[in-house]
Amino acid sequence: MDKINALTAFSALSQEIRLDVFRLLIEAGDVGAQAGEIATQLNVRQNTLSANLSVLLNAGLVTNQREGRAIRYFANTNGLRGLLGFLLKDCCGGHPELCEPLIETLTCRPEGDAT
Amino acid sequence: MDKINALTAFSALSQEIRLDVFRLLIEAGDVGAQAGEIATQLNVRQNTLSANLSVLLNAGLVTNQREGRAIRYFANTNGLRGLLGFLLKDCCGGHPELCEPLIETLTCRPEGDAT
DNA sequence: TCGATATTTCAATATTTCATGAAGTATGGA
DNA sequence: TCCATACTTCATGAAATATTGAAATATCGA
């Protein structure tokens, strides 16, 4: 992950349709979603969605896989991981206290558990 | 953190100067950096930097504090935390395996330790 | 009060990004 | 082979964003 990749990824996430798509795919997990399903769920035209999916693909934030006539998309966790690693580079080295609340945010636990 | 905030934050990070500034401030940690120091380190004009700092402020990614004639800026960890929480909402609920590598990325440990 | 320093605000131009209609490509079924 | 389905690509005009010089604001020290 270099700076250009990171800028591309943040730029990809800074547009409403693409942010919605990415979050939908994060929530969909391993199952992913077909382009058509995404278009329907988000109420976006096919060509508009397609253009935005290609931006997300190019940014390394999603992957895809043909499935007959359809194309299925998935959130790319590794891409996101690289992005966050780049953004927070050296924060742990000098300042571990900065990372703790971030890790806390990502730690899986039941909702409402204030531990 | 709502969708508008998240879009604003990602948009803020999708520009080179601002990404550089944010990473510089992450690395600076609690000490932060004065606007002038940032301008010098990144070799950016004062008014250009000022415009970009105000975008980061507005996005909730940095905070500032007057210090005599200068103004000192800090990375806002809480803002970042909210952003990541929004982006990954429900990823843990249904798919804990998605979060693990992300947490791994943020976990503090010596460089080169492959554990 | 006056000048110097540190930063922000303003106005203008240049660049980038966006959604869309129309056209093109790929797959599957009859 | 022919058609329908599922997506993608292209060209375009409209809207948003970036950088800059110039001017304004705030603080400090003499």
PDB file of C-alpha atoms (C1' of nucleotides) in Angstrom:
ATOM      1  CA  MET A   1       0.000   0.000   0.000  1.00  0.00           C
ATOM      2  CA  ASP A   2       1.556   3.269  -1.066  1.00  0.00           C
ATOM      3  CA  LYS A   3       0.232   6.783  -0.887  1.00  0.00           C
ATOM      4  CA  ILE A   4      -1.386   6.646  -4.313  1.00  0.00           C
ATOM      5  CA  ASN A   5      -3.314   3.498  -3.374  1.00  0.00           C
ATOM      6  CA  ALA A   6      -4.444   5.096  -0.142  1.00  0.00           C
ATOM      7  CA  LEU A   7      -5.634   8.266  -1.866  1.00  0.00           C
ATOM      8  CA  THR A   8      -7.483   6.179  -4.417  1.00  0.00           C
ATOM      9  CA  ALA A   9      -9.164   4.158  -1.680  1.00  0.00           C
ATOM     10  CA  PHE A  10     -10.221   7.169   0.384  1.00  0.00           C
ATOM     11  CA  SER A  11     -11.467   8.885  -2.722  1.00  0.00           C
ATOM     12  CA  ALA A  12     -13.494   5.780  -3.545  1.00  0.00           C
ATOM     13  CA  LEU A  13     -15.116   5.832  -0.106  1.00  0.00           C
ATOM     14  CA  SER A  14     -15.903   9.538  -0.239  1.00  0.00           C
ATOM     15  CA  GLN A  15     -18.926   9.138  -2.487  1.00  0.00           C
ATOM     16  CA  GLU A  16     -22.319   8.142  -1.155  1.00  0.00           C
ATOM     17  CA  ILE A  17     -23.173   5.313  -3.535  1.00  0.00           C
ATOM     18  CA  ARG A  18     -19.751   3.738  -3.141  1.00  0.00           C
ATOM     19  CA  LEU A  19     -19.793   4.064   0.633  1.00  0.00           C
ATOM     20  CA  ASP A  20     -23.226   2.430   0.681  1.00  0.00           C
ATOM     21  CA  VAL A  21     -21.995  -0.367  -1.583  1.00  0.00           C
ATOM     22  CA  PHE A  22     -18.924  -1.021   0.510  1.00  0.00           C
ATOM     23  CA  ARG A  23     -20.884  -1.136   3.748  1.00  0.00           C
ATOM     24  CA  LEU A  24     -23.453  -3.392   2.161  1.00  0.00           C
ATOM     25  CA  LEU A  25     -20.658  -5.752   1.109  1.00  0.00           C
ATOM     26  CA  ILE A  26     -19.004  -5.612   4.537  1.00  0.00           C
ATOM     27  CA  GLU A  27     -22.299  -6.645   6.033  1.00  0.00           C
ATOM     28  CA  ALA A  28     -22.811  -9.325   3.385  1.00  0.00           C
ATOM     29  CA  GLY A  29     -19.493 -10.887   4.352  1.00  0.00           C
ATOM     30  CA  ASP A  30     -18.341 -14.014   2.527  1.00  0.00           C
ATOM     31  CA  VAL A  31     -21.597 -14.290   0.645  1.00  0.00           C
ATOM     32  CA  GLY A  32     -21.076 -11.034  -1.207  1.00  0.00           C
ATOM     33  CA  ALA A  33     -23.754  -9.722  -3.566  1.00  0.00           C
ATOM     34  CA  GLN A  34     -24.422  -9.663  -7.286  1.00  0.00           C
ATOM     35  CA  ALA A  35     -24.234  -6.307  -9.057  1.00  0.00           C
ATOM     36  CA  GLY A  36     -27.931  -6.487  -9.854  1.00  0.00           C
ATOM     37  CA  GLU A  37     -28.863  -7.211  -6.244  1.00  0.00           C
ATOM     38  CA  ILE A  38     -26.812  -4.230  -5.119  1.00  0.00           C
ATOM     39  CA  ALA A  39     -28.442  -1.974  -7.699  1.00  0.00           C
ATOM     40  CA  THR A  40     -31.884  -3.041  -6.548  1.00  0.00           C
ATOM     41  CA  GLN A  41     -31.153  -2.729  -2.841  1.00  0.00           C
ATOM     42  CA  LEU A  42     -29.625   0.714  -3.176  1.00  0.00           C
ATOM     43  CA  ASN A  43     -32.022   1.864  -5.893  1.00  0.00           C
ATOM     44  CA  VAL A  44     -29.267   2.913  -8.278  1.00  0.00           C
ATOM     45  CA  ARG A  45     -29.215   2.470 -12.075  1.00  0.00           C
ATOM     46  CA  GLN A  46     -27.104  -0.301 -13.456  1.00  0.00           C
ATOM     47  CA  ASN A  47     -24.636   1.854 -15.354  1.00  0.00           C
ATOM     48  CA  THR A  48     -24.201   4.267 -12.480  1.00  0.00           C
ATOM     49  CA  LEU A  49     -23.572   1.358 -10.115  1.00  0.00           C
ATOM     50  CA  SER A  50     -21.236  -0.279 -12.568  1.00  0.00           C
ATOM     51  CA  ALA A  51     -19.124   2.860 -12.835  1.00  0.00           C
ATOM     52  CA  ASN A  52     -18.956   3.054  -9.055  1.00  0.00           C
ATOM     53  CA  LEU A  53     -18.151  -0.634  -8.636  1.00  0.00           C
ATOM     54  CA  SER A  54     -15.254  -0.226 -11.006  1.00  0.00           C
ATOM     55  CA  VAL A  55     -13.945   2.627  -8.883  1.00  0.00           C
ATOM     56  CA  LEU A  56     -14.111   0.393  -5.804  1.00  0.00           C
ATOM     57  CA  LEU A  57     -12.421  -2.441  -7.701  1.00  0.00           C
ATOM     58  CA  ASN A  58      -9.658  -0.164  -8.904  1.00  0.00           C
ATOM     59  CA  ALA A  59      -9.178   1.045  -5.343  1.00  0.00           C
ATOM     60  CA  GLY A  60      -8.699  -2.529  -4.149  1.00  0.00           C
ATOM     61  CA  LEU A  61     -11.660  -2.284  -1.799  1.00  0.00           C
ATOM     62  CA  VAL A  62     -13.758  -4.981  -3.442  1.00  0.00           C
ATOM     63  CA  THR A  63     -13.191  -8.081  -5.536  1.00  0.00           C
ATOM     64  CA  ASN A  64     -15.526  -9.790  -7.968  1.00  0.00           C
ATOM     65  CA  GLN A  65     -16.196 -13.090  -9.623  1.00  0.00           C
ATOM     66  CA  ARG A  66     -18.366 -13.991 -12.576  1.00  0.00           C
ATOM     67  CA  GLU A  67     -21.317 -16.201 -11.825  1.00  0.00           C
ATOM     68  CA  GLY A  68     -23.042 -17.113 -15.048  1.00  0.00           C
ATOM     69  CA  ARG A  69     -24.444 -13.924 -16.485  1.00  0.00           C
ATOM     70  CA  ALA A  70     -24.130 -12.119 -13.195  1.00  0.00           C
ATOM     71  CA  ILE A  71     -21.061 -10.786 -11.414  1.00  0.00           C
ATOM     72  CA  ARG A  72     -20.738 -11.194  -7.674  1.00  0.00           C
ATOM     73  CA  TYR A  73     -18.875  -8.631  -5.586  1.00  0.00           C
ATOM     74  CA  PHE A  74     -17.163  -8.977  -2.196  1.00  0.00           C
ATOM     75  CA  ALA A  75     -15.590  -6.552   0.259  1.00  0.00           C
ATOM     76  CA  ASN A  76     -11.812  -6.926   0.163  1.00  0.00           C
ATOM     77  CA  THR A  77     -10.689  -7.111   3.753  1.00  0.00           C
ATOM     78  CA  ASN A  78      -7.039  -7.234   2.844  1.00  0.00           C
ATOM     79  CA  GLY A  79      -7.331  -4.009   0.908  1.00  0.00           C
ATOM     80  CA  LEU A  80      -8.949  -2.326   3.867  1.00  0.00           C
ATOM     81  CA  ARG A  81      -6.322  -3.727   6.151  1.00  0.00           C
ATOM     82  CA  GLY A  82      -3.553  -2.275   4.017  1.00  0.00           C
ATOM     83  CA  LEU A  83      -5.303   1.064   3.977  1.00  0.00           C
ATOM     84  CA  LEU A  84      -5.624   1.287   7.744  1.00  0.00           C
ATOM     85  CA  GLY A  85      -2.066   0.107   8.204  1.00  0.00           C
ATOM     86  CA  PHE A  86      -0.882   2.894   5.924  1.00  0.00           C
ATOM     87  CA  LEU A  87      -3.006   5.515   7.632  1.00  0.00           C
ATOM     88  CA  LEU A  88      -1.834   4.560  11.096  1.00  0.00           C
ATOM     89  CA  LYS A  89       1.756   3.708  10.286  1.00  0.00           C
ATOM     90  CA  ASP A  90       4.013   4.355  13.239  1.00  0.00           C
ATOM     91  CA  CYS A  91       1.141   5.351  15.480  1.00  0.00           C
ATOM     92  CA  CYS A  92       1.732   2.223  17.517  1.00  0.00           C
ATOM     93  CA  GLY A  93       5.489   2.596  17.546  1.00  0.00           C
ATOM     94  CA  GLY A  94       5.575   5.918  19.268  1.00  0.00           C
ATOM     95  CA  HIS A  95       2.126   6.129  20.731  1.00  0.00           C
ATOM     96  CA  PRO A  96       0.369   2.891  21.586  1.00  0.00           C
ATOM     97  CA  GLU A  97      -2.367   4.781  23.400  1.00  0.00           C
ATOM     98  CA  LEU A  98      -3.606   6.077  20.044  1.00  0.00           C
ATOM     99  CA  CYS A  99      -4.311   2.593  18.772  1.00  0.00           C
ATOM    100  CA  GLU A 100      -6.106   1.197  21.769  1.00  0.00           C
ATOM    101  CA  PRO A 101      -9.423   2.944  21.276  1.00  0.00           C
ATOM    102  CA  LEU A 102      -9.320   2.017  17.596  1.00  0.00           C
ATOM    103  CA  ILE A 103      -8.798  -1.625  18.396  1.00  0.00           C
ATOM    104  CA  GLU A 104     -11.562  -1.376  20.928  1.00  0.00           C
ATOM    105  CA  THR A 105     -13.870  -0.154  18.166  1.00  0.00           C
ATOM    106  CA  LEU A 106     -13.145  -3.191  16.059  1.00  0.00           C
ATOM    107  CA  THR A 107     -13.309  -5.757  18.787  1.00  0.00           C
ATOM    108  CA  CYS A 108     -16.233  -8.107  18.455  1.00  0.00           C
ATOM    109  CA  ARG A 109     -18.556  -8.146  21.394  1.00  0.00           C
ATOM    110  CA  PRO A 110     -22.311  -8.090  21.949  1.00  0.00           C
ATOM    111  CA  GLU A 111     -23.963  -4.722  21.398  1.00  0.00           C
ATOM    112  CA  GLY A 112     -24.560  -2.782  24.577  1.00  0.00           C
ATOM    113  CA  ASP A 113     -21.715  -4.444  26.442  1.00  0.00           C
ATOM    114  CA  ALA A 114     -19.874  -1.466  27.882  1.00  0.00           C
ATOM    115  CA  THR A 115     -16.861  -3.450  29.093  1.00  0.00           C
TER     116      THR A 115
ATOM    117  CA  MET B   1     -21.098   9.404  13.206  1.00  0.00           C
ATOM    118  CA  ASP B   2     -23.636   9.445  10.413  1.00  0.00           C
ATOM    119  CA  LYS B   3     -23.183   8.941   6.717  1.00  0.00           C
ATOM    120  CA  ILE B   4     -22.593  12.611   5.977  1.00  0.00           C
ATOM    121  CA  ASN B   5     -19.801  12.770   8.562  1.00  0.00           C
ATOM    122  CA  ALA B   6     -18.215   9.642   7.119  1.00  0.00           C
ATOM    123  CA  LEU B   7     -18.337  10.973   3.564  1.00  0.00           C
ATOM    124  CA  THR B   8     -16.828  14.234   4.730  1.00  0.00           C
ATOM    125  CA  ALA B   9     -14.040  12.404   6.526  1.00  0.00           C
ATOM    126  CA  PHE B  10     -13.180  10.121   3.609  1.00  0.00           C
ATOM    127  CA  SER B  11     -13.286  13.057   1.255  1.00  0.00           C
ATOM    128  CA  ALA B  12     -10.897  14.894   3.558  1.00  0.00           C
ATOM    129  CA  LEU B  13      -8.448  11.990   3.466  1.00  0.00           C
ATOM    130  CA  SER B  14      -8.619  11.618  -0.289  1.00  0.00           C
ATOM    131  CA  GLN B  15      -6.333  14.546  -1.018  1.00  0.00           C
ATOM    132  CA  GLU B  16      -2.559  14.253  -0.843  1.00  0.00           C
ATOM    133  CA  ILE B  17      -1.740  17.245   1.339  1.00  0.00           C
ATOM    134  CA  ARG B  18      -4.451  16.357   3.823  1.00  0.00           C
ATOM    135  CA  LEU B  19      -3.467  12.705   3.951  1.00  0.00           C
ATOM    136  CA  ASP B  20       0.135  13.755   4.571  1.00  0.00           C
ATOM    137  CA  VAL B  21      -0.975  16.152   7.290  1.00  0.00           C
ATOM    138  CA  PHE B  22      -3.103  13.559   9.017  1.00  0.00           C
ATOM    139  CA  ARG B  23      -0.382  10.942   8.976  1.00  0.00           C
ATOM    140  CA  LEU B  24       2.124  13.476  10.237  1.00  0.00           C
ATOM    141  CA  LEU B  25      -0.219  14.279  13.118  1.00  0.00           C
ATOM    142  CA  ILE B  26      -0.853  10.599  13.865  1.00  0.00           C
ATOM    143  CA  GLU B  27       2.873  10.134  14.116  1.00  0.00           C
ATOM    144  CA  ALA B  28       3.259  13.281  16.208  1.00  0.00           C
ATOM    145  CA  GLY B  29       0.760  11.880  18.728  1.00  0.00           C
ATOM    146  CA  ASP B  30      -0.043  13.936  21.805  1.00  0.00           C
ATOM    147  CA  VAL B  31       2.555  16.535  20.935  1.00  0.00           C
ATOM    148  CA  GLY B  32       0.794  17.578  17.757  1.00  0.00           C
ATOM    149  CA  ALA B  33       2.360  20.178  15.468  1.00  0.00           C
ATOM    150  CA  GLN B  34       1.956  23.878  14.769  1.00  0.00           C
ATOM    151  CA  ALA B  35       0.521  24.908  11.404  1.00  0.00           C
ATOM    152  CA  GLY B  36       3.796  26.544  10.462  1.00  0.00           C
ATOM    153  CA  GLU B  37       5.811  23.429  11.334  1.00  0.00           C
ATOM    154  CA  ILE B  38       3.495  21.336   9.199  1.00  0.00           C
ATOM    155  CA  ALA B  39       3.787  23.747   6.277  1.00  0.00           C
ATOM    156  CA  THR B  40       7.573  23.627   6.503  1.00  0.00           C
ATOM    157  CA  GLN B  41       7.797  19.863   6.862  1.00  0.00           C
ATOM    158  CA  LEU B  42       5.466  19.200   3.960  1.00  0.00           C
ATOM    159  CA  ASN B  43       6.701  22.114   1.861  1.00  0.00           C
ATOM    160  CA  VAL B  44       3.244  23.577   1.326  1.00  0.00           C
ATOM    161  CA  ARG B  45       2.283  27.264   1.316  1.00  0.00           C
ATOM    162  CA  GLN B  46       0.635  28.611   4.404  1.00  0.00           C
ATOM    163  CA  ASN B  47      -2.688  29.505   2.829  1.00  0.00           C
ATOM    164  CA  THR B  48      -2.946  26.216   0.970  1.00  0.00           C
ATOM    165  CA  LEU B  49      -2.218  24.347   4.182  1.00  0.00           C
ATOM    166  CA  SER B  50      -4.671  26.490   6.091  1.00  0.00           C
ATOM    167  CA  ALA B  51      -7.461  25.661   3.662  1.00  0.00           C
ATOM    168  CA  ASN B  52      -6.657  21.970   3.968  1.00  0.00           C
ATOM    169  CA  LEU B  53      -6.410  22.069   7.754  1.00  0.00           C
ATOM    170  CA  SER B  54      -9.845  23.606   7.893  1.00  0.00           C
ATOM    171  CA  VAL B  55     -11.180  20.718   5.796  1.00  0.00           C
ATOM    172  CA  LEU B  56      -9.662  18.225   8.247  1.00  0.00           C
ATOM    173  CA  LEU B  57     -11.082  20.183  11.192  1.00  0.00           C
ATOM    174  CA  ASN B  58     -14.511  20.263   9.618  1.00  0.00           C
ATOM    175  CA  ALA B  59     -14.277  16.525   9.036  1.00  0.00           C
ATOM    176  CA  GLY B  60     -13.564  15.943  12.728  1.00  0.00           C
ATOM    177  CA  LEU B  61     -10.224  14.325  11.963  1.00  0.00           C
ATOM    178  CA  VAL B  62      -8.073  16.892  13.742  1.00  0.00           C
ATOM    179  CA  THR B  63      -8.429  19.342  16.596  1.00  0.00           C
ATOM    180  CA  ASN B  64      -6.494  22.522  17.272  1.00  0.00           C
ATOM    181  CA  GLN B  65      -5.540  24.865  20.052  1.00  0.00           C
ATOM    182  CA  ARG B  66      -4.075  28.359  19.950  1.00  0.00           C
ATOM    183  CA  GLU B  67      -0.597  28.692  21.348  1.00  0.00           C
ATOM    184  CA  GLY B  68       0.412  32.322  21.361  1.00  0.00           C
ATOM    185  CA  ARG B  69       0.617  33.439  17.772  1.00  0.00           C
ATOM    186  CA  ALA B  70       0.700  29.897  16.492  1.00  0.00           C
ATOM    187  CA  ILE B  71      -2.022  27.257  16.296  1.00  0.00           C
ATOM    188  CA  ARG B  72      -1.222  23.683  17.206  1.00  0.00           C
ATOM    189  CA  TYR B  73      -3.006  20.788  15.532  1.00  0.00           C
ATOM    190  CA  PHE B  74      -3.599  17.231  16.747  1.00  0.00           C
ATOM    191  CA  ALA B  75      -4.980  14.074  15.176  1.00  0.00           C
ATOM    192  CA  ASN B  76      -8.447  13.358  16.565  1.00  0.00           C
ATOM    193  CA  THR B  77      -8.460   9.691  17.485  1.00  0.00           C
ATOM    194  CA  ASN B  78     -12.076   9.755  18.508  1.00  0.00           C
ATOM    195  CA  GLY B  79     -13.094  11.051  15.112  1.00  0.00           C
ATOM    196  CA  LEU B  80     -11.179   8.279  13.429  1.00  0.00           C
ATOM    197  CA  ARG B  81     -12.679   5.733  15.760  1.00  0.00           C
ATOM    198  CA  GLY B  82     -16.173   6.861  14.884  1.00  0.00           C
ATOM    199  CA  LEU B  83     -15.343   6.670  11.219  1.00  0.00           C
ATOM    200  CA  LEU B  84     -14.066   3.104  11.370  1.00  0.00           C
ATOM    201  CA  GLY B  85     -16.974   2.057  13.522  1.00  0.00           C
ATOM    202  CA  PHE B  86     -19.355   3.425  10.915  1.00  0.00           C
ATOM    203  CA  LEU B  87     -17.513   1.788   8.037  1.00  0.00           C
ATOM    204  CA  LEU B  88     -17.437  -1.618   9.679  1.00  0.00           C
ATOM    205  CA  LYS B  89     -20.825  -1.510  11.354  1.00  0.00           C
ATOM    206  CA  ASP B  90     -22.252  -4.985  11.709  1.00  0.00           C
ATOM    207  CA  CYS B  91     -19.191  -6.643  10.251  1.00  0.00           C
ATOM    208  CA  CYS B  92     -18.458  -8.101  13.658  1.00  0.00           C
ATOM    209  CA  GLY B  93     -22.045  -9.093  14.327  1.00  0.00           C
ATOM    210  CA  GLY B  94     -22.405 -11.430  11.436  1.00  0.00           C
ATOM    211  CA  HIS B  95     -18.819 -12.058  10.433  1.00  0.00           C
ATOM    212  CA  PRO B  96     -16.196 -11.813  13.156  1.00  0.00           C
ATOM    213  CA  GLU B  97     -13.584 -13.284  10.835  1.00  0.00           C
ATOM    214  CA  LEU B  98     -13.664 -10.053   8.831  1.00  0.00           C
ATOM    215  CA  CYS B  99     -12.522  -8.006  11.783  1.00  0.00           C
ATOM    216  CA  GLU B 100      -9.693 -10.174  12.981  1.00  0.00           C
ATOM    217  CA  PRO B 101      -7.142  -9.243  10.342  1.00  0.00           C
ATOM    218  CA  LEU B 102      -8.031  -5.592  10.819  1.00  0.00           C
ATOM    219  CA  ILE B 103      -7.430  -5.790  14.521  1.00  0.00           C
ATOM    220  CA  GLU B 104      -4.201  -7.603  13.813  1.00  0.00           C
ATOM    221  CA  THR B 105      -3.118  -4.643  11.682  1.00  0.00           C
ATOM    222  CA  LEU B 106      -3.667  -2.242  14.539  1.00  0.00           C
ATOM    223  CA  THR B 107      -2.153  -4.350  17.262  1.00  0.00           C
ATOM    224  CA  CYS B 108       1.028  -2.927  18.707  1.00  0.00           C
ATOM    225  CA  ARG B 109       4.025  -5.148  18.390  1.00  0.00           C
ATOM    226  CA  PRO B 110       7.646  -4.794  17.343  1.00  0.00           C
ATOM    227  CA  GLU B 111       8.210  -4.509  13.583  1.00  0.00           C
ATOM    228  CA  GLY B 112       9.159  -7.758  11.933  1.00  0.00           C
ATOM    229  CA  ASP B 113       7.441  -9.901  14.531  1.00  0.00           C
ATOM    230  CA  ALA B 114       5.422 -12.259  12.370  1.00  0.00           C
ATOM    231  CA  THR B 115       3.412 -13.733  15.249  1.00  0.00           C
TER     232      THR B 115
ATOM    233  C1'  DT C   1       0.704  52.327  19.513  1.00  0.00           C
ATOM    234  C1'  DC C   2       3.469  50.145  15.901  1.00  0.00           C
ATOM    235  C1'  DG C   3       5.571  46.622  13.387  1.00  0.00           C
ATOM    236  C1'  DA C   4       6.475  41.728  12.910  1.00  0.00           C
ATOM    237  C1'  DT C   5       4.900  37.025  13.026  1.00  0.00           C
ATOM    238  C1'  DA C   6       1.426  33.277  12.359  1.00  0.00           C
ATOM    239  C1'  DT C   7      -2.510  31.981  10.289  1.00  0.00           C
ATOM    240  C1'  DT C   8      -7.030  32.502   7.986  1.00  0.00           C
ATOM    241  C1'  DT C   9     -10.318  34.291   4.548  1.00  0.00           C
ATOM    242  C1'  DC C  10     -11.618  35.827  -0.050  1.00  0.00           C
ATOM    243  C1'  DA C  11     -12.199  35.750  -5.077  1.00  0.00           C
ATOM    244  C1'  DA C  12     -10.933  33.787  -9.318  1.00  0.00           C
ATOM    245  C1'  DT C  13      -9.426  30.285 -12.344  1.00  0.00           C
ATOM    246  C1'  DA C  14      -8.295  25.533 -13.390  1.00  0.00           C
ATOM    247  C1'  DT C  15      -9.144  20.846 -12.635  1.00  0.00           C
ATOM    248  C1'  DT C  16     -11.630  16.827 -11.228  1.00  0.00           C
ATOM    249  C1'  DT C  17     -15.646  14.152 -10.470  1.00  0.00           C
ATOM    250  C1'  DC C  18     -20.487  12.722 -11.227  1.00  0.00           C
ATOM    251  C1'  DA C  19     -24.773  10.619 -13.232  1.00  0.00           C
ATOM    252  C1'  DT C  20     -26.775   9.679 -17.419  1.00  0.00           C
ATOM    253  C1'  DG C  21     -28.304   8.023 -22.135  1.00  0.00           C
ATOM    254  C1'  DA C  22     -26.694   5.313 -25.703  1.00  0.00           C
ATOM    255  C1'  DA C  23     -23.980   1.718 -27.326  1.00  0.00           C
ATOM    256  C1'  DG C  24     -21.114  -2.403 -26.587  1.00  0.00           C
ATOM    257  C1'  DT C  25     -19.723  -7.151 -24.523  1.00  0.00           C
ATOM    258  C1'  DA C  26     -20.478 -11.628 -22.386  1.00  0.00           C
ATOM    259  C1'  DT C  27     -23.299 -15.528 -20.978  1.00  0.00           C
ATOM    260  C1'  DG C  28     -27.154 -18.742 -21.229  1.00  0.00           C
ATOM    261  C1'  DG C  29     -31.297 -20.782 -23.213  1.00  0.00           C
ATOM    262  C1'  DA C  30     -34.404 -21.983 -27.116  1.00  0.00           C
TER     263       DA C  30
ATOM    264  C1'  DT D   1     -28.333 -18.846 -34.666  1.00  0.00           C
ATOM    265  C1'  DC D   2     -31.153 -15.527 -32.311  1.00  0.00           C
ATOM    266  C1'  DC D   3     -32.793 -13.277 -28.384  1.00  0.00           C
ATOM    267  C1'  DA D   4     -32.901 -11.958 -23.570  1.00  0.00           C
ATOM    268  C1'  DT D   5     -30.372 -11.017 -19.469  1.00  0.00           C
ATOM    269  C1'  DA D   6     -26.593  -8.910 -16.778  1.00  0.00           C
ATOM    270  C1'  DC D   7     -23.142  -5.719 -16.870  1.00  0.00           C
ATOM    271  C1'  DT D   8     -19.699  -2.476 -18.699  1.00  0.00           C
ATOM    272  C1'  DT D   9     -17.870   1.343 -21.504  1.00  0.00           C
ATOM    273  C1'  DC D  10     -18.080   5.828 -23.643  1.00  0.00           C
ATOM    274  C1'  DA D  11     -19.025  10.772 -24.311  1.00  0.00           C
ATOM    275  C1'  DT D  12     -20.962  14.761 -22.233  1.00  0.00           C
ATOM    276  C1'  DG D  13     -22.608  18.589 -19.657  1.00  0.00           C
ATOM    277  C1'  DA D  14     -23.206  20.014 -14.847  1.00  0.00           C
ATOM    278  C1'  DA D  15     -21.485  20.416 -10.232  1.00  0.00           C
ATOM    279  C1'  DA D  16     -17.869  20.210  -6.816  1.00  0.00           C
ATOM    280  C1'  DT D  17     -13.019  20.956  -5.424  1.00  0.00           C
ATOM    281  C1'  DA D  18      -8.164  22.754  -5.453  1.00  0.00           C
ATOM    282  C1'  DT D  19      -4.530  26.223  -5.580  1.00  0.00           C
ATOM    283  C1'  DT D  20      -3.116  30.842  -5.626  1.00  0.00           C
ATOM    284  C1'  DG D  21      -2.279  35.956  -4.838  1.00  0.00           C
ATOM    285  C1'  DA D  22      -4.038  39.434  -2.136  1.00  0.00           C
ATOM    286  C1'  DA D  23      -6.114  41.073   1.863  1.00  0.00           C
ATOM    287  C1'  DA D  24      -7.663  40.425   6.610  1.00  0.00           C
ATOM    288  C1'  DT D  25      -7.281  38.907  11.524  1.00  0.00           C
ATOM    289  C1'  DA D  26      -4.985  37.767  15.842  1.00  0.00           C
ATOM    290  C1'  DT D  27      -1.070  37.806  19.014  1.00  0.00           C
ATOM    291  C1'  DC D  28       3.279  39.336  20.724  1.00  0.00           C
ATOM    292  C1'  DG D  29       7.119  42.396  22.005  1.00  0.00           C
ATOM    293  C1'  DA D  30       9.111  47.025  22.118  1.00  0.00           C
TER     294       DA D  30
END
